[in-house]
Coordinates of C-alpha atoms and ligand atoms in Angstrom, one line a residue:
X1202 CA -24.5 2.9 5.6
X1203 CA -22.0 2.9 8.5
X1204 CA -18.6 4.5 8.1
X1205 CA -16.8 1.2 8.8
X1206 CA -14.7 -0.2 6.0
X1207 CA -14.1 -3.9 6.1
X1208 CA -10.6 -5.1 5.7
X1209 CA -10.3 -8.3 3.7
X1210 CA -6.9 -9.7 4.1
X1211 CA -5.6 -11.9 1.3
X1212 CA -2.0 -12.2 2.4
X1213 CA -2.4 -16.0 2.6
X1214 CA -4.0 -16.3 -0.8
X1215 CA -3.0 -13.6 -3.3
X1216 CA 0.1 -12.8 -1.1
X1217 CA 1.2 -16.4 -1.2
X1218 CA 1.0 -16.2 -5.0
X1219 CA 4.0 -13.9 -4.9
X1220 CA 6.8 -15.5 -6.9
X1221 CA 9.0 -17.6 -4.7
X1222 CA 6.7 -17.5 -1.6
X1223 CA 5.5 -20.8 -0.2
X1224 CA 4.4 -21.1 3.4
X1225 CA 3.7 -24.4 5.3
X1226 CA 0.5 -24.9 7.3
X1227 CA 2.1 -23.9 10.6
X1228 CA 3.4 -20.7 9.1
X1229 CA 0.0 -19.9 7.6
X1230 CA -1.6 -20.6 10.9
X1231 CA 0.8 -18.2 12.7
X1232 CA 0.1 -15.5 10.2
X1233 CA -3.7 -16.1 10.5
X1234 CA -3.5 -15.8 14.3
X1235 CA -1.6 -12.5 14.0
X1236 CA -4.1 -11.2 11.4
X1237 CA -6.9 -12.0 13.9
X1238 CA -5.0 -10.0 16.5
X1239 CA -4.6 -7.2 14.0
X1240 CA -8.3 -7.0 13.7
X1241 CA -8.9 -7.8 10.0
X1242 CA -12.6 -8.6 9.2
X1243 CA -12.0 -11.4 6.8
X1244 CA -9.0 -13.7 6.3
X1245 CA -8.8 -15.2 2.9
X1246 CA -7.0 -18.3 4.1
X1247 CA -6.2 -19.8 0.7
X1248 CA -7.5 -21.6 -2.4
X1249 CA -8.4 -25.0 -1.2
X1250 CA -8.7 -26.8 -4.5
X1251 CA -5.2 -25.6 -5.5
X1252 CA -3.3 -28.3 -3.5
X1253 CA -3.4 -30.5 -0.5
X1254 CA -1.2 -28.1 1.3
X1255 CA -3.6 -25.2 0.6
X1256 CA -6.6 -27.2 1.6
X1257 CA -5.0 -28.3 4.9
X1258 CA -4.0 -24.8 5.8
X1259 CA -7.4 -23.4 5.2
X1260 CA -9.0 -26.1 7.2
X1261 CA -6.6 -25.7 10.1
X1262 CA -7.1 -21.9 10.1
X1263 CA -10.9 -22.3 10.0
X1264 CA -10.7 -24.7 13.0
X1265 CA -8.2 -22.7 15.0
X1266 CA -8.6 -19.0 14.3
X1267 CA -11.8 -17.8 15.9
X1268 CA -13.7 -14.5 16.0
X1269 CA -13.1 -13.6 12.4
X1270 CA -14.6 -14.5 9.0
X1271 CA -12.5 -17.1 7.1
X1272 CA -12.9 -17.2 3.4
X1273 CA -11.8 -19.9 0.9
X1274 CA -11.4 -19.1 -2.8
X1275 CA -13.1 -21.1 -5.5
X1276 CA -13.5 -20.8 -9.2
X1277 CA -17.1 -20.9 -10.4
X1278 CA -17.3 -24.7 -10.5
X1279 CA -19.1 -27.2 -8.3
X1280 CA -15.8 -29.0 -7.5
X1281 CA -14.0 -25.9 -6.4
X1282 CA -16.9 -24.7 -4.3
X1283 CA -17.3 -28.1 -2.6
X1284 CA -13.7 -28.2 -1.8
X1285 CA -13.7 -24.7 -0.4
X1286 CA -16.6 -25.5 1.8
X1287 CA -14.9 -28.7 3.0
X1288 CA -12.1 -26.5 4.3
X1289 CA -13.9 -23.4 5.7
X1290 CA -16.9 -25.1 7.2
X1291 CA -15.3 -25.1 10.7
X1292 CA -15.0 -21.4 10.9
X1293 CA -17.0 -19.2 13.3
X1294 CA -18.1 -17.3 10.2
X1295 CA -17.3 -19.1 6.9
X1296 CA -17.3 -17.3 3.6
X1297 CA -17.1 -18.9 0.1
X1298 CA -15.4 -16.5 -2.4
X1299 CA -16.2 -17.6 -5.9
X1300 CA -15.0 -15.9 -9.0
X1301 CA -15.1 -15.9 -12.8
X1302 CA -13.6 -13.5 -15.3
X1303 CA -15.9 -11.0 -17.0
X1304 CA -13.6 -9.2 -19.4
X1305 CA -13.8 -10.1 -23.1
X1306 CA -10.0 -10.6 -23.2
X1307 CA -10.3 -13.3 -20.5
X1308 CA -13.4 -14.8 -22.0
X1309 CA -11.9 -15.2 -25.4
X1310 CA -8.3 -16.3 -24.6
X1311 CA -8.5 -17.9 -21.2
X1312 CA -12.0 -19.3 -20.5
X1313 CA -13.1 -19.7 -24.1
X1314 CA -16.6 -19.1 -23.0
X1315 CA -19.4 -16.8 -24.3
X1316 CA -20.8 -14.0 -22.1
X1317 CA -24.0 -16.0 -21.6
X1318 CA -22.0 -19.0 -20.4
X1319 CA -20.1 -16.8 -18.0
X1320 CA -23.3 -15.3 -16.7
X1321 CA -24.8 -18.7 -16.2
X1322 CA -21.7 -20.1 -14.5
X1323 CA -21.6 -17.1 -12.1
X1324 CA -25.2 -17.6 -11.1
X1325 CA -24.9 -21.4 -10.7
X1326 CA -21.8 -20.9 -8.6
X1327 CA -23.3 -18.4 -6.2
X1328 CA -26.5 -20.6 -5.9
X1329 CA -24.4 -23.7 -5.2
X1330 CA -22.3 -21.9 -2.6
X1331 CA -25.3 -20.4 -1.0
X1332 CA -26.6 -23.9 -0.1
X1333 CA -23.5 -24.1 2.2
X1334 CA -23.3 -20.6 3.8
X1335 CA -25.1 -17.3 3.8
X1336 CA -21.9 -15.4 3.4
X1337 CA -21.0 -15.4 -0.3
X1338 CA -18.5 -13.2 -2.1
X1339 CA -18.6 -13.1 -5.9
X1340 CA -15.7 -11.6 -7.8
X1341 CA -15.8 -10.6 -11.4
X1342 CA -12.2 -11.1 -12.3
X1343 CA -10.7 -8.4 -14.4
X1344 CA -13.8 -6.3 -13.7
X1345 CA -12.1 -3.0 -14.5
X1346 CA -11.4 -4.1 -18.1
X1347 CA -14.9 -5.6 -18.6
X1348 CA -17.6 -4.1 -20.8
X1349 CA -19.7 -2.1 -18.3
X1350 CA -23.2 -3.3 -19.3
X1351 CA -22.2 -7.0 -19.3
X1352 CA -20.4 -6.5 -15.9
X1353 CA -23.5 -4.9 -14.4
X1354 CA -25.7 -7.8 -15.7
X1355 CA -23.4 -10.3 -14.0
X1356 CA -23.2 -8.4 -10.8
X1357 CA -27.0 -8.0 -10.7
X1358 CA -27.5 -11.7 -11.4
X1359 CA -25.0 -12.7 -8.8
X1360 CA -26.7 -10.6 -6.1
X1361 CA -30.1 -12.1 -7.1
X1362 CA -28.6 -15.5 -6.7
X1363 CA -27.4 -14.7 -3.2
X1364 CA -24.0 -13.0 -3.3
X1365 CA -23.7 -10.7 -0.2
X1366 CA -20.4 -9.1 -1.3
X1367 CA -19.5 -8.1 -4.8
X1368 CA -15.8 -7.7 -5.5
X1369 CA -14.7 -5.6 -8.4
X1370 CA -11.0 -6.3 -9.0
X1371 CA -8.5 -4.4 -11.1
X1372 CA -6.8 -7.7 -11.7
X1373 CA -4.0 -6.4 -13.8
X1374 CA -3.4 -3.0 -12.0
X1375 CA -4.4 -1.0 -15.1
X1376 CA -6.7 1.6 -13.5
X1377 CA -5.9 5.1 -12.3
X1378 CA -7.5 6.5 -9.2
X1379 CA -9.9 9.0 -10.8
X1380 CA -11.1 6.4 -13.4
X1381 CA -11.4 3.7 -10.8
X1382 CA -13.6 5.9 -8.5
X1383 CA -15.8 6.6 -11.5
X1384 CA -16.0 3.0 -12.4
X1385 CA -17.3 2.1 -8.9
X1386 CA -19.8 4.9 -9.0
X1387 CA -21.0 3.7 -12.4
X1388 CA -21.5 0.1 -11.2
X1389 CA -23.5 1.5 -8.2
X1390 CA -25.7 3.6 -10.4
X1391 CA -26.4 0.9 -13.0
X1392 CA -27.0 -2.2 -10.9
X1393 CA -30.6 -1.9 -9.5
X1394 CA -30.1 -4.4 -6.5
X1395 CA -26.6 -3.2 -5.6
X1396 CA -27.8 -2.0 -2.1
X1397 CA -28.3 -5.7 -1.2
X1398 CA -24.5 -6.3 -1.3
X1399 CA -21.3 -4.8 0.0
X1400 CA -19.0 -3.5 -2.8
X1401 CA -15.5 -4.7 -2.4
X1402 CA -12.4 -3.7 -4.4
X1403 CA -9.2 -5.7 -5.1
X1404 CA -6.5 -3.7 -6.7
X1405 CA -3.2 -4.9 -8.0
X1406 CA -0.1 -2.7 -8.0
X1407 CA 1.3 -2.9 -11.5
X1408 CA 1.4 0.9 -11.9
X1409 CA 2.0 1.5 -8.2
X1410 CA -1.6 2.7 -7.8
X1411 CA -3.3 -0.1 -5.9
X1412 CA -3.6 1.8 -2.6
X1413 CA -4.7 5.0 -4.4
X1414 CA -7.3 3.1 -6.5
X1415 CA -8.7 1.4 -3.4
X1416 CA -9.0 4.7 -1.6
X1417 CA -10.7 6.3 -4.6
X1418 CA -13.2 3.4 -4.5
X1419 CA -13.9 4.1 -0.9
X1420 CA -14.8 7.7 -1.7
X1421 CA -17.3 6.3 -4.3
X1422 CA -19.1 3.8 -2.1
X1423 CA -16.9 0.7 -1.7
X1424 CA -17.1 -0.7 1.8
X1425 CA -14.6 -3.6 1.6
X1426 CA -10.9 -3.4 0.6
X1427 CA -8.9 -6.4 -0.2
X1428 CA -5.3 -6.1 0.6
X1429 CA -2.2 -7.8 1.8
X1430 CA 0.4 -7.2 4.5
X1431 CA 3.5 -5.4 3.1
X1432 CA 1.6 -5.3 -0.2
X1433 CA 2.8 -8.7 -1.3
X1434 CA 1.0 -10.6 -4.1
X1435 CA 1.1 -11.5 -7.8
X1436 CA 3.6 -9.6 -9.9
X1437 CA 3.9 -6.1 -8.3
X1438 CA 1.6 -7.1 -5.5
X1439 CA -1.7 -6.0 -4.0
X1440 CA -2.9 -2.9 -2.2
X1441 CA -0.8 -2.8 1.0
X1442 CA -3.0 -3.2 4.1
X1443 CA -0.9 -0.9 6.3
X1444 CA -0.9 1.9 3.8
X1445 CA -4.7 1.6 3.2
X1446 CA -5.4 1.6 7.0
X1447 CA -3.0 4.4 7.9
X1448 CA -4.3 6.6 5.0
X1449 CA -7.8 6.1 6.2
X1450 CA -6.8 6.9 9.8
X1451 CA -4.3 9.7 9.2
X1452 CA -6.7 11.4 6.8
X1453 CA -9.9 10.5 8.6
X1454 CA -11.2 14.0 8.3
X1455 CA -11.1 13.6 4.6
X1456 CA -12.4 10.1 4.2
X1457 CA -14.7 10.0 7.3
X1458 CA -14.3 6.2 7.5
X1459 CA -12.9 3.9 10.1
X1460 CA -11.6 0.3 10.2
X1461 CA -11.4 -2.3 12.9
X1462 CA -7.6 -2.6 12.7
X1463 CA -5.6 -2.4 15.8
X1464 CA -2.9 -0.2 14.5
X1465 CA -0.4 -1.0 17.1
X1466 CA -0.2 -4.6 15.7
X1467 CA 0.8 -3.4 12.2
X1468 CA 4.5 -3.4 12.7
X1469 CA 4.5 -6.8 14.3
X1470 CA 2.3 -8.3 11.6
X1471 CA 4.6 -6.8 8.9
X1472 CA 7.7 -8.3 10.5
X1473 CA 6.0 -11.7 10.8
X1474 CA 5.0 -11.8 7.2
X1475 CA 8.4 -10.6 6.1
X1476 CA 10.1 -13.3 8.2
X1477 CA 7.9 -16.1 7.1
X1478 CA 7.7 -15.3 3.4
X1479 CA 11.3 -14.1 3.1
X1480 CA 10.0 -11.1 1.1
X1481 CA 12.2 -8.2 2.2
X1482 CA 10.6 -4.8 2.6
X1483 CA 12.2 -2.0 0.6
X1484 CA 13.7 0.5 3.1
X1485 CA 11.6 3.4 1.8
X1486 CA 8.3 1.5 1.9
X1487 CA 5.6 3.6 3.4
X1488 CA 4.6 2.8 7.0
X1489 CA 6.8 -0.3 7.6
X1490 CA 10.0 0.3 5.7
X1491 CA 13.1 0.7 7.7
X1492 CA 13.4 4.4 6.7
X1493 CA 9.7 5.2 7.0
X1494 CA 10.3 7.2 10.3
X1495 CA 14.0 7.9 9.9
X1496 CA 15.1 11.6 9.4
X1497 CA 18.4 12.0 7.7
X1498 CA 18.8 15.6 6.8
X1499 CA 20.0 18.0 9.6
X1500 CA 17.1 20.4 9.0
X1501 CA 14.5 17.6 9.3
X1502 CA 16.2 16.2 12.5
X1503 CA 16.3 19.6 14.0
X1504 CA 12.6 20.1 13.2
X1505 CA 11.5 16.8 14.6
X1506 CA 13.5 17.4 17.8
X1507 CA 11.8 20.7 18.2
X1508 CA 8.3 19.4 17.3
X1509 CA 7.6 16.0 15.8
X1510 CA 4.7 17.2 13.6
X1511 CA 7.1 19.4 11.6
X1512 CA 8.2 16.4 9.5
X1513 CA 6.1 13.4 10.9
X1514 CA 2.5 12.9 10.0
X1515 CA 2.3 9.7 12.1
X1516 CA 3.9 8.6 15.3
X1517 CA 5.8 5.3 14.9
X1518 CA 4.4 4.1 18.2
X1519 CA 1.0 4.1 16.6
X1520 CA 1.9 1.2 14.4
X1521 CA 3.5 -0.6 17.3
X1522 CA 7.1 0.4 16.4
X1523 CA 8.4 0.2 20.0
X1524 CA 11.8 -1.1 19.4
X1525 CA 14.1 0.9 21.7
X1526 CA 17.7 0.7 22.6
X1527 CA 17.2 -1.0 25.9
X1528 CA 20.3 -3.0 26.4
X1529 CA 20.4 -6.5 28.0
X1530 CA 23.5 -8.4 28.8
X1531 CA 24.7 -11.7 30.2
X1532 CA 23.6 -10.9 33.7
X1533 CA 20.0 -10.4 32.6
X1534 CA 17.7 -13.0 34.1
X1535 CA 14.8 -15.0 32.7
X1536 CA 12.3 -12.5 34.1
X1537 CA 13.9 -9.6 32.4
X1538 CA 13.9 -11.4 29.1
X1539 CA 10.3 -12.6 29.5
X1540 CA 9.2 -9.1 30.4
X1541 CA 11.0 -7.5 27.5
X1542 CA 9.6 -10.0 25.1
X1543 CA 6.1 -9.3 26.3
X1544 CA 6.7 -5.6 25.9
X1545 CA 7.8 -6.2 22.4
X1546 CA 4.5 -8.1 21.8
X1547 CA 5.7 -11.7 21.7
X1548 CA 3.3 -13.8 23.8
X1549 CA 5.2 -17.0 24.0
X1550 CA 4.5 -20.3 25.8
X1551 CA 6.7 -21.2 28.8
X1552 CA 8.6 -23.6 26.6
X1553 CA 9.2 -20.9 24.0
X1554 CA 10.3 -18.4 26.6
X1555 CA 12.8 -21.0 27.9
X1556 CA 14.1 -21.6 24.4
X1557 CA 14.5 -17.9 23.8
X1558 CA 16.2 -17.5 27.1
X1559 CA 18.8 -20.2 26.4
X1560 CA 19.4 -18.7 22.9
X1561 CA 19.8 -15.3 24.5
X1562 CA 22.3 -16.6 27.0
X1563 CA 24.4 -18.3 24.3
X1564 CA 24.4 -15.0 22.4
X1565 CA 25.3 -13.0 25.5
X1566 CA 28.5 -15.1 25.8
X1567 CA 29.6 -13.8 22.4
X1568 CA 28.0 -10.3 22.2
X1569 CA 28.3 -7.8 25.1
X1570 CA 25.1 -5.8 24.5
X1571 CA 21.9 -7.3 23.3
X1572 CA 19.1 -5.0 22.2
X1573 CA 15.5 -5.3 21.0
X1574 CA 16.4 -6.0 17.4
X1575 CA 18.6 -8.9 18.6
X1576 CA 15.9 -10.3 20.8
X1577 CA 13.3 -10.0 18.0
X1578 CA 15.7 -11.8 15.7
X1579 CA 16.2 -14.6 18.2
X1580 CA 12.5 -15.2 18.6
X1581 CA 11.6 -14.9 14.9
X1582 CA 14.5 -17.0 13.7
X1583 CA 15.1 -19.5 16.4
X1584 CA 12.0 -19.9 18.5
X1585 CA 9.0 -19.6 16.3
X1586 CA 9.9 -22.1 13.6
X1587 CA 9.3 -25.7 12.4
X1588 CA 10.5 -28.6 14.7
X1589 CA 14.2 -29.1 14.5
X1590 CA 14.3 -32.7 13.1
X1591 CA 18.0 -32.2 12.5
X1592 CA 19.9 -30.0 14.9
X1593 CA 23.3 -28.5 14.3
X1594 CA 25.8 -29.9 16.9
X1595 CA 29.2 -29.2 15.4
X1596 CA 30.6 -27.4 12.5
X1597 CA 34.2 -27.2 11.3
X1598 CA 35.3 -25.3 8.2
X1599 CA 38.7 -25.2 6.5
X1600 CA 38.9 -22.6 3.9
X1601 CA 41.5 -20.2 2.5
X1602 CA 43.1 -18.8 -0.6
X1603 CA 45.1 -21.8 -1.7
X1604 CA 42.8 -24.7 -0.5
X1605 CA 39.6 -26.5 -1.3
X1606 CA 36.9 -25.4 1.2
X1607 CA 35.9 -28.4 3.3
X1608 CA 33.1 -28.6 5.9
X1609 CA 32.6 -31.2 8.6
X1610 CA 29.2 -31.2 10.1
X1611 CA 27.6 -33.1 12.9
X1612 CA 23.8 -33.1 13.2
X1613 CA 21.7 -34.6 16.0
X1614 CA 18.5 -36.5 15.0
X1615 CA 16.4 -38.4 17.6
X1616 CA 19.4 -38.6 20.0
X1617 CA 21.7 -40.0 17.3
X1618 CA 24.8 -38.1 16.1
X1619 CA 25.3 -38.1 12.3
X1620 CA 28.5 -36.8 10.8
X1621 CA 29.7 -36.1 7.3
X1622 CA 32.4 -34.0 5.5
X1623 CA 32.2 -32.4 2.0
X1624 CA 34.2 -30.1 -0.2
X1625 CA 32.6 -27.3 -2.1
X1626 CA 33.2 -24.2 -4.2
X1627 CA 33.2 -22.1 -1.1
X1628 CA 32.5 -22.7 2.6
X1629 CA 28.7 -22.3 2.3
X1630 CA 28.6 -24.7 -0.7
X1631 CA 30.7 -27.2 1.4
X1632 CA 28.3 -26.9 4.3
X1633 CA 25.2 -27.5 2.1
X1634 CA 26.8 -30.5 0.6
X1635 CA 27.7 -32.0 3.9
X1636 CA 24.1 -31.4 5.2
X1637 CA 22.7 -33.0 2.0
X1638 CA 24.8 -36.1 2.6
X1639 CA 23.5 -36.5 6.1
X1640 CA 19.8 -35.8 5.4
X1641 CA 19.6 -37.3 2.0
X1642 CA 17.7 -34.2 0.8
X1643 CA 19.3 -32.6 -2.1
X1644 CA 18.2 -29.2 -3.5
X1645 CA 19.2 -26.2 -5.5
X1646 CA 20.1 -23.1 -3.6
X1647 CA 18.0 -20.4 -5.2
X1648 CA 18.8 -17.5 -2.9
X1649 CA 21.4 -16.7 -0.3
X1650 CA 21.4 -13.5 1.6
X1651 CA 23.4 -12.3 4.6
X1652 CA 22.8 -9.2 6.6
X1653 CA 23.7 -7.7 10.0
X1654 CA 20.8 -7.4 12.5
X1655 CA 22.4 -4.4 14.2
X1656 CA 25.6 -2.5 13.8
X1657 CA 29.0 -3.1 15.3
X1658 CA 31.7 -5.8 14.8
X1659 CA 30.0 -8.3 17.1
X1660 CA 26.6 -7.8 15.3
X1661 CA 24.4 -10.8 14.8
X1662 CA 24.5 -12.0 11.2
X1663 CA 21.2 -13.2 9.8
X1664 CA 21.4 -15.6 6.8
X1665 CA 18.4 -16.3 4.6
X1666 CA 18.4 -19.1 2.0
X1667 CA 15.8 -20.4 -0.3
X1668 CA 16.0 -23.9 -1.6
X1669 CA 14.2 -25.9 -4.3
X1670 CA 14.3 -29.6 -3.4
X1671 CA 15.2 -31.9 -6.3
X1672 CA 12.4 -34.0 -7.6
X1673 CA 9.8 -32.2 -5.5
X1674 CA 6.6 -30.4 -6.5
X1675 CA 8.5 -27.2 -7.4
X1676 CA 7.9 -25.7 -4.0
X1677 CA 10.6 -23.6 -2.5
X1678 CA 11.6 -23.5 1.2
X1679 CA 13.0 -20.6 3.1
X1680 CA 15.4 -21.0 5.9
X1681 CA 16.9 -18.4 8.3
X1682 CA 19.8 -18.7 10.7
X1683 CA 21.3 -16.4 13.2
X1684 CA 24.8 -16.2 14.7
X1685 CA 27.6 -13.8 15.4
X1686 CA 29.5 -16.1 13.1
X1687 CA 28.3 -15.7 9.5
X1688 CA 29.3 -19.2 8.5
X1689 CA 27.4 -20.8 11.4
X1690 CA 24.4 -18.5 10.5
X1691 CA 24.6 -19.9 7.0
X1692 CA 24.6 -23.5 8.1
X1693 CA 21.7 -22.8 10.5
X1694 CA 19.7 -21.2 7.7
X1695 CA 20.3 -24.1 5.3
X1696 CA 19.4 -26.6 8.0
X1697 CA 16.3 -24.6 8.8
X1698 CA 15.1 -24.9 5.2
X1699 CA 15.9 -28.6 5.1
X1700 CA 13.9 -29.1 8.3
X1701 CA 11.0 -27.4 6.6
X1702 CA 11.3 -29.8 3.7
X1703 CA 11.2 -32.7 6.2
X1704 CA 8.2 -31.2 7.9
X1705 CA 6.4 -30.7 4.6
X1706 CA 7.1 -34.3 3.7
X1707 CA 5.6 -35.5 7.0
X1708 CA 2.5 -33.2 6.4
X1709 CA 2.1 -34.5 2.8
X1710 CA 2.1 -38.1 4.0
X1711 CA -1.2 -37.3 5.7
X1712 CA -2.8 -35.8 2.6
X1713 CA -3.9 -37.2 -0.8
X1714 CA -2.6 -36.3 -4.2
X1715 CA -4.3 -33.6 -6.1
X1716 CA -3.2 -31.6 -9.1
X1717 CA -1.9 -28.1 -8.3
X1718 CA -3.8 -25.3 -9.9
X1719 CA -3.4 -21.5 -9.7
X1720 CA -5.7 -18.5 -10.3
Ligands
LIG2565 O1 -6.8 -10.3 -8.9 C1 -7.9 -10.9 -9.0 O2 -8.8 -10.6 -9.8 C2 -8.1 -12.0 -8.0 C3 -9.4 -12.6 -7.9 C4 -9.4 -14.1 -7.8 C5 -10.2 -11.9 -6.8 O3 -7.2 -12.3 -7.3
LIG2566 ZN1 -5.6 -10.7 -7.2

């Protein structure tokens, strides 16, 4: 066996199952392209039978993201597998990932199937999928809580039927590292044909042990780790890609394993996923948290200044954390902006550079010094986003202690100016109501968050909102807006979310109606 561990990224499937996360096709495509740059081996692009949106996203990724294996998830049924193949067939290397639960608890309460029925379904699913592609992954859902002998019978049968990767999930995050390592070792010793497949692990983080369990599996013969960027996923999430990769790298003398991950793309990937999913990263999160490389105590600062390795086991530049305090101002030209954006890792089209430049200029009129964090926020909030069907042209607010907050809004749509006014409980509420009147899209505001991008009185404010459109399919939409004026940032964020709803409605018109299902 080589020493190379395959990184199977499921940010777009299990990660997208995080409560409140819903990405549109374009956003999923942007993440998939970045995952390809990051160097993951397999992108699990989605669960094609789950919804039209999922199907379209997987299909689009398999058509447009090359040089990496694209997997589609399917339950162990003909319908699911056919649909998964329909979506992944365009990939350079297409994988069908089919699964069925093997634990008695799932058999009895969820599947209402006997062990023999599950075994037959697993074999039939793998054989059916094998007719489409050679690359078949079989997952025994809730493997860790399954009875060992039955699990091994299913695994052996799935390999005989043609599975090339066997995934052994700790679906509910119940395992501890020592046990999980032994569990992998036991499966290896009890399944006679195990050498014909790669062993994969998929650990959830309910006890905060997903990364530790994945690493324990590696030391016991697993060669694929399923993980997500920033560790997002169902409930407490999945094993975090960046933690797994940096542990294998930083402790390579212990693990003696490598990955194909380009580590200097980690930070950028993490930011992109944070921005598009709206899932904030806890400041003390390992590797990509804001404080991961910050030294607060005087003793630590002194040590690091004298010699980095006193308190730092990794160099932030290694993960692509290159944000510096290079200051740009209103006299900076197009070239300076373009160069700095390229240095920061944003490879934009000419049109996007122009858009970023105009936004930069507008900001420079209000803010004297613009640094890398501001530039990154401009690109991530205002350049790489859905088309602006409605564009904010004018905003007036009257608000105070003894008056009813009122907003007057003018939006441009296809060259036409649309204006409305509305009152609300506060200025942000009034803005939302005025925008609703113009667009005709009403929704519930589920989340509103405001934070400064950098320090100082003239700092950019970044507003984030999440809306649930009324009468829709229960999908939420995230919007982000940026301005030195927090009220304007809020209006932009709300409008950004509304534009995403409009975009999704246009995308849906092209699809057909299918029931939504979940894992
Ligand atoms: O957690 C789990 O068991 C899963 C499977 C579908 C692989 O997500
Ligand atoms: Zn999972």
